[in-house]
């Protein structure tokens, strides 16, 4: 199936907000849903993941008369990092509690830790009624790093392949290729920046990273000529440079930094992402009006925004 559809489910940073002044852009934290080449890929598991799970569960129930005849839910979850705003929807992802569900989670933590143990500690046990081992579905948690590539093939389990050279990145014409690298421009252990490639189209997910003076050369090389980059834009430049509470070193970019990155990367399109939770609809509307005149190839994300790369 030749599709590369992206839907934004949560675009907020730090913590979710529920308020009448946040209805246009939404108050859920980071989550992006992607259907590509017959596979479901979910970028981050913030509170936006909850609605994804509810819809998947409804489709599952409607797909057959009983559990034996229903179409199982199969998903890939790519975690940029394990700060709360990127994982807090995970335990409320309803498909995890269906026995036939298969979810493969990929991410990375500190070098002397593993992702499974960290998620078990942060999300389950004392902070949730169930332990990680009590999940009914088939939950597989994998540690990856920038020397690994994930290859998705029709009808097969994901393949993780160690990258030795550029030749190792060659995949079949119907396969989906996922690569990543670790950016240290976010406290405390950095984040994974992901690239998803399919049918000559590429999406780069670069949230929770602060830019550098003159731009981020590593990101520029990684994302060069991509079709779409989703880029952190938590602050306005004014807030970032605030005299009383400056945001330098917080690990987040400004809208100006994101625009500079898009131009340096030569991305065809960019979506601003991961807004500060204090930015209500009125403020984001003003930002949208300002930046549509600064860079016509950059737009603001909002819950429900859909983009098709094919």
Tab-separated table of C-alpha atoms in Angstrom:
chain	number	residue	atom	x	y	z
A	1	UNK	CA	0.000	0.000	0.000
A	2	UNK	CA	1.635	3.241	-1.164
A	3	UNK	CA	0.748	5.748	1.531
A	4	UNK	CA	2.654	8.169	3.714
A	5	UNK	CA	0.027	9.907	5.825
A	6	UNK	CA	0.886	11.961	8.900
A	7	UNK	CA	-1.605	13.066	11.544
A	8	UNK	CA	-0.755	15.237	14.538
A	9	UNK	CA	-2.330	13.969	17.765
A	10	UNK	CA	-0.520	16.030	20.401
A	11	UNK	CA	1.582	19.131	19.716
A	12	UNK	CA	2.125	20.566	23.194
A	13	UNK	CA	5.320	20.425	25.259
A	14	UNK	CA	6.033	19.972	28.975
A	15	UNK	CA	2.533	19.112	30.224
A	16	UNK	CA	-1.008	18.857	28.847
A	17	UNK	CA	-3.468	21.723	29.166
A	18	UNK	CA	-7.278	21.640	29.214
A	19	UNK	CA	-8.750	25.076	28.759
A	20	UNK	CA	-11.218	26.828	26.440
A	21	UNK	CA	-8.361	29.041	25.223
A	22	UNK	CA	-6.435	26.032	23.864
A	23	UNK	CA	-9.078	24.481	21.596
A	24	UNK	CA	-7.664	25.433	18.187
A	25	UNK	CA	-4.184	23.954	18.510
A	26	UNK	CA	-4.945	21.446	21.248
A	27	UNK	CA	-3.555	20.708	24.684
A	28	UNK	CA	-2.249	17.146	24.374
A	29	UNK	CA	1.461	16.404	24.589
A	30	UNK	CA	3.674	15.007	21.857
A	31	UNK	CA	2.291	12.310	19.575
A	32	UNK	CA	2.308	11.968	15.790
A	33	UNK	CA	0.507	9.134	13.993
A	34	UNK	CA	1.872	7.890	10.669
A	35	UNK	CA	0.492	5.338	8.214
A	36	UNK	CA	3.252	4.465	5.780
A	37	UNK	CA	3.566	1.499	3.447
A	38	UNK	CA	0.907	-0.449	5.328
A	39	UNK	CA	2.519	0.119	8.736
A	40	UNK	CA	1.403	2.212	11.704
A	41	UNK	CA	4.231	4.237	13.240
A	42	UNK	CA	3.659	6.451	16.281
A	43	UNK	CA	6.182	9.137	17.158
A	44	UNK	CA	6.233	9.613	20.942
A	45	UNK	CA	3.625	8.566	23.471
A	46	UNK	CA	2.397	11.777	25.060
A	47	UNK	CA	-1.254	12.233	25.983
A	48	UNK	CA	-2.129	12.490	22.282
A	49	UNK	CA	-1.583	8.721	22.162
A	50	UNK	CA	-4.759	8.123	24.181
A	51	UNK	CA	-7.062	9.218	21.346
A	52	UNK	CA	-5.050	7.137	18.875
A	53	UNK	CA	-5.603	4.086	21.058
A	54	UNK	CA	-9.311	4.734	21.490
A	55	UNK	CA	-9.809	4.933	17.713
A	56	UNK	CA	-7.705	1.827	17.071
A	57	UNK	CA	-9.703	-0.098	19.662
A	58	UNK	CA	-12.983	0.951	18.069
A	59	UNK	CA	-11.743	-0.175	14.627
A	60	UNK	CA	-10.608	-3.467	16.150
A	61	UNK	CA	-14.040	-4.128	17.650
A	62	UNK	CA	-15.772	-3.261	14.364
A	63	UNK	CA	-13.472	-5.520	12.320
A	64	UNK	CA	-15.116	-8.779	13.435
A	65	UNK	CA	-17.736	-10.425	15.588
A	66	UNK	CA	-15.321	-11.788	18.181
A	67	UNK	CA	-11.651	-11.705	19.173
A	68	UNK	CA	-10.815	-14.621	16.897
A	69	UNK	CA	-12.147	-12.924	13.756
A	70	UNK	CA	-11.007	-9.357	14.458
A	71	UNK	CA	-7.968	-7.801	12.793
A	72	UNK	CA	-5.129	-7.455	15.365
A	73	UNK	CA	-3.641	-4.052	16.106
A	74	UNK	CA	0.021	-3.787	15.142
A	75	UNK	CA	2.030	-0.638	15.841
A	76	UNK	CA	5.575	0.721	16.025
A	77	UNK	CA	6.240	3.350	18.710
A	78	UNK	CA	9.377	5.482	18.374
A	79	UNK	CA	10.317	7.362	21.549
A	80	UNK	CA	12.508	10.433	21.220
A	81	UNK	CA	13.249	10.252	24.967
A	82	UNK	CA	11.466	9.367	28.191
A	83	UNK	CA	10.597	12.716	29.736
A	84	UNK	CA	7.025	12.583	31.017
A	85	UNK	CA	5.418	14.646	28.268
A	86	UNK	CA	6.568	12.032	25.741
A	87	UNK	CA	5.420	8.896	27.565
A	88	UNK	CA	2.491	9.886	29.789
A	89	UNK	CA	-0.160	8.520	27.400
A	90	UNK	CA	1.440	5.087	27.220
A	91	UNK	CA	-0.339	3.372	30.117
A	92	UNK	CA	-3.722	4.604	28.825
A	93	UNK	CA	-3.171	3.241	25.298
A	94	UNK	CA	-6.130	0.849	25.250
A	95	UNK	CA	-4.797	-1.587	22.592
A	96	UNK	CA	-2.115	-2.696	25.082
A	97	UNK	CA	-4.867	-4.430	27.026
A	98	UNK	CA	-6.038	-6.541	24.050
A	99	UNK	CA	-4.345	-9.929	23.882
A	100	UNK	CA	-3.809	-9.954	20.098
A	101	UNK	CA	-2.159	-6.520	19.961
A	102	UNK	CA	1.500	-6.319	18.939
A	103	UNK	CA	3.384	-3.130	19.837
A	104	UNK	CA	7.115	-2.738	19.223
A	105	UNK	CA	8.628	0.183	21.123
A	106	UNK	CA	12.030	1.620	20.207
A	107	UNK	CA	14.126	4.181	22.025
A	108	UNK	CA	17.240	4.697	24.054
A	109	UNK	CA	18.221	5.770	27.534
A	110	UNK	CA	21.561	6.122	29.291
A	111	UNK	CA	24.320	3.722	28.333
A	112	UNK	CA	24.219	1.724	31.574
A	113	UNK	CA	20.397	1.421	31.537
A	114	UNK	CA	17.789	-0.197	29.322
A	115	UNK	CA	14.521	1.185	28.048
A	116	UNK	CA	12.320	-1.599	29.385
A	117	UNK	CA	13.494	-1.156	32.975
A	118	UNK	CA	13.165	2.616	32.795
A	119	UNK	CA	9.608	2.479	31.437
A	120	UNK	CA	8.660	-0.091	34.051
A	121	UNK	CA	9.956	2.228	36.773
A	122	UNK	CA	8.450	5.451	35.423
A	123	UNK	CA	5.076	4.259	34.166
A	124	UNK	CA	4.071	1.143	36.033
A	125	UNK	CA	4.367	-0.337	39.509
A	126	UNK	CA	3.957	2.387	42.111
A	127	UNK	CA	2.593	4.950	39.648
A	128	UNK	CA	-0.025	2.701	37.982
A	129	UNK	CA	-2.317	-0.169	39.068
A	130	UNK	CA	-0.556	-2.638	36.742
A	131	UNK	CA	3.054	-3.744	36.375
A	132	UNK	CA	4.683	-3.826	32.952
A	133	UNK	CA	4.454	-7.613	32.972
A	134	UNK	CA	0.673	-7.483	33.485
A	135	UNK	CA	0.026	-5.997	30.045
A	136	UNK	CA	-2.213	-8.395	28.075
A	137	UNK	CA	-0.912	-7.479	24.611
A	138	UNK	CA	2.424	-8.378	23.077
A	139	UNK	CA	4.604	-5.464	24.133
A	140	UNK	CA	8.185	-5.625	22.894
A	141	UNK	CA	10.600	-2.922	24.062
A	142	UNK	CA	13.882	-2.453	22.194
A	143	UNK	CA	16.973	-0.333	22.760
A	144	UNK	CA	18.386	1.217	19.585
A	145	UNK	CA	21.087	3.741	18.800
A	146	UNK	CA	22.386	5.656	15.813
A	147	UNK	CA	24.247	2.627	14.446
A	148	UNK	CA	20.915	0.802	14.008
A	149	UNK	CA	18.306	0.959	11.273
A	150	UNK	CA	14.771	-0.407	11.511
A	151	UNK	CA	13.383	-1.979	8.337
A	152	UNK	CA	9.651	-2.582	7.973
A	153	UNK	CA	8.529	-5.137	5.397
A	154	UNK	CA	5.001	-6.195	4.544
A	155	UNK	CA	3.734	-9.067	6.640
A	156	UNK	CA	6.955	-9.403	8.642
A	157	UNK	CA	8.204	-8.396	12.065
A	158	UNK	CA	10.455	-5.307	12.160
A	159	UNK	CA	14.126	-5.941	11.418
A	160	UNK	CA	16.833	-4.051	13.307
A	161	UNK	CA	20.041	-3.948	11.301
A	162	UNK	CA	23.436	-2.629	12.356
A	163	UNK	CA	24.679	0.045	9.942
A	164	UNK	CA	28.287	-0.526	8.891
A	165	UNK	CA	28.325	1.639	5.749
A	166	UNK	CA	26.007	3.603	3.448
A	167	UNK	CA	25.427	0.438	1.425
A	168	UNK	CA	23.690	-1.078	4.436
A	169	UNK	CA	20.865	1.443	4.014
A	170	UNK	CA	19.640	-0.104	0.752
A	171	UNK	CA	16.178	-1.605	1.191
A	172	UNK	CA	13.444	-3.015	-1.022
A	173	UNK	CA	11.254	-0.605	-2.994
A	174	UNK	CA	8.235	-1.389	-0.796
A	175	UNK	CA	10.120	-1.303	2.522
A	176	UNK	CA	10.069	1.471	5.118
A	177	UNK	CA	13.453	2.549	6.508
A	178	UNK	CA	13.828	4.200	9.923
A	179	UNK	CA	17.152	5.688	11.022
A	180	UNK	CA	18.091	7.931	13.929
A	181	UNK	CA	20.854	9.782	15.718
A	182	UNK	CA	21.223	11.094	19.246
A	183	UNK	CA	21.235	14.845	19.752
A	184	UNK	CA	22.707	16.068	23.033
A	185	UNK	CA	20.988	19.436	22.733
A	186	UNK	CA	18.436	18.496	25.400
A	187	UNK	CA	18.994	17.683	29.086
A	188	UNK	CA	19.746	15.168	30.479
A	189	UNK	CA	20.740	12.351	28.149
A	190	UNK	CA	19.698	13.944	24.864
A	191	UNK	CA	17.037	12.789	22.404
A	192	UNK	CA	16.763	10.586	19.350
A	193	UNK	CA	16.078	12.374	16.073
A	194	UNK	CA	14.254	10.050	13.666
A	195	UNK	CA	14.086	9.834	9.885
A	196	UNK	CA	11.435	7.745	8.109
A	197	UNK	CA	12.010	7.003	4.418
A	198	UNK	CA	9.590	5.431	1.951
A	199	UNK	CA	9.174	5.551	-1.826
A	200	UNK	CA	11.699	8.382	-2.164
A	201	UNK	CA	9.991	10.537	0.482
A	202	UNK	CA	11.497	11.381	3.864
A	203	UNK	CA	10.123	12.669	7.151
A	204	UNK	CA	12.401	13.903	9.952
A	205	UNK	CA	11.178	14.232	13.548
A	206	UNK	CA	13.341	16.633	15.533
A	207	UNK	CA	11.598	17.558	18.745
A	208	UNK	CA	13.079	18.636	22.096
A	209	UNK	CA	16.332	19.972	20.753
A	210	UNK	CA	17.920	23.355	21.162
A	211	UNK	CA	19.673	24.904	18.216
A	212	UNK	CA	23.261	26.076	18.103
A	213	UNK	CA	24.836	29.318	16.950
A	214	UNK	CA	25.044	29.005	13.173
A	215	UNK	CA	22.678	26.025	13.131
A	216	UNK	CA	22.960	22.333	13.902
A	217	UNK	CA	25.369	20.797	11.381
A	218	UNK	CA	24.686	17.225	12.442
A	219	UNK	CA	20.957	17.658	11.950
A	220	UNK	CA	21.543	19.448	8.652
A	221	UNK	CA	23.501	16.491	7.314
A	222	UNK	CA	21.006	13.954	8.663
A	223	UNK	CA	17.903	15.715	7.320
A	224	UNK	CA	19.320	17.133	4.089
A	225	UNK	CA	16.646	17.688	1.383
A	226	UNK	CA	13.909	15.930	3.378
A	227	UNK	CA	10.301	16.393	2.314
A	228	UNK	CA	9.057	17.317	5.789
A	229	UNK	CA	10.736	18.149	9.073
A	230	UNK	CA	8.793	18.349	12.332
A	231	UNK	CA	10.875	20.706	14.442
A	232	UNK	CA	10.779	21.811	18.055
A	233	UNK	CA	9.512	25.382	18.459
A	234	UNK	CA	8.695	25.747	22.119
A	235	UNK	CA	9.478	29.444	22.516
A	236	UNK	CA	9.354	32.775	20.784
A	237	UNK	CA	12.732	34.487	20.613
A	238	UNK	CA	11.463	37.088	23.091
A	239	UNK	CA	10.610	34.431	25.691
A	240	UNK	CA	13.827	32.531	25.016
A	241	UNK	CA	15.876	35.655	25.759
A	242	UNK	CA	13.684	36.885	28.657
A	243	UNK	CA	15.712	38.931	31.111
A	244	UNK	CA	14.087	37.425	34.205
A	245	UNK	CA	13.551	33.774	33.186
A	246	UNK	CA	15.725	33.047	30.133
A	247	UNK	CA	15.143	29.683	28.449
A	248	UNK	CA	18.659	29.125	27.140
A	249	UNK	CA	19.839	25.660	28.087
A	250	UNK	CA	16.317	24.263	28.526
A	251	UNK	CA	16.819	22.080	25.445
A	252	UNK	CA	14.218	23.702	23.197
A	253	UNK	CA	14.310	25.866	20.088
A	254	UNK	CA	12.588	29.055	19.089
A	255	UNK	CA	10.470	29.542	15.967
A	256	UNK	CA	13.360	31.525	14.469
A	257	UNK	CA	15.781	28.673	15.150
A	258	UNK	CA	13.405	26.241	13.457
A	259	UNK	CA	13.150	28.432	10.349
A	260	UNK	CA	16.938	28.714	10.187
A	261	UNK	CA	17.144	24.931	10.419
A	262	UNK	CA	14.617	24.372	7.618
A	263	UNK	CA	16.615	26.594	5.308
A	264	UNK	CA	19.920	24.982	6.272
A	265	UNK	CA	18.463	21.502	5.778
A	266	UNK	CA	16.702	22.547	2.557
A	267	UNK	CA	13.538	20.811	3.724
A	268	UNK	CA	10.586	21.221	1.388
A	269	UNK	CA	8.234	21.813	4.300
A	270	UNK	CA	8.456	22.282	8.058
A	271	UNK	CA	5.904	21.980	10.841
A	272	UNK	CA	6.467	23.868	14.108
A	273	UNK	CA	5.931	21.543	17.091
A	274	UNK	CA	6.029	21.187	20.900
A	275	UNK	CA	4.624	24.546	21.989
A	276	UNK	CA	5.075	25.917	25.479
A	277	UNK	CA	1.958	25.057	27.540
A	278	UNK	CA	1.380	28.751	28.320
A	279	UNK	CA	0.902	29.602	24.614
A	280	UNK	CA	-2.855	29.817	24.099
A	281	UNK	CA	-4.724	30.010	20.792
A	282	UNK	CA	-4.546	33.791	20.643
A	283	UNK	CA	-0.763	33.813	20.994
A	284	UNK	CA	-0.264	30.980	18.512
A	285	UNK	CA	-2.561	32.737	16.026
A	286	UNK	CA	-0.300	35.804	16.227
A	287	UNK	CA	2.772	33.628	15.708
A	288	UNK	CA	1.126	31.920	12.723
A	289	UNK	CA	0.392	35.271	11.078
A	290	UNK	CA	3.960	36.439	11.670
A	291	UNK	CA	5.717	33.355	10.326
A	292	UNK	CA	3.587	32.827	7.256
A	293	UNK	CA	5.238	36.029	6.000
A	294	UNK	CA	8.712	34.939	7.140
A	295	UNK	CA	8.750	31.440	5.655
A	296	UNK	CA	5.907	30.221	3.425
A	297	UNK	CA	7.217	26.657	3.714
A	298	UNK	CA	6.682	26.501	7.484
A	299	UNK	CA	3.342	25.996	9.238
A	300	UNK	CA	2.108	25.539	12.799
A	301	UNK	CA	0.966	22.097	13.886
A	302	UNK	CA	-2.372	21.545	15.569
A	303	UNK	CA	-4.258	18.481	16.730
A	304	UNK	CA	-5.861	16.873	13.695
A	305	UNK	CA	-3.508	18.386	11.104
A	306	UNK	CA	-2.974	15.856	8.307
A	307	UNK	CA	-0.213	15.825	5.712
A	308	UNK	CA	0.219	13.296	2.912
A	309	UNK	CA	3.698	12.951	1.423
A	310	UNK	CA	2.592	10.703	-1.445
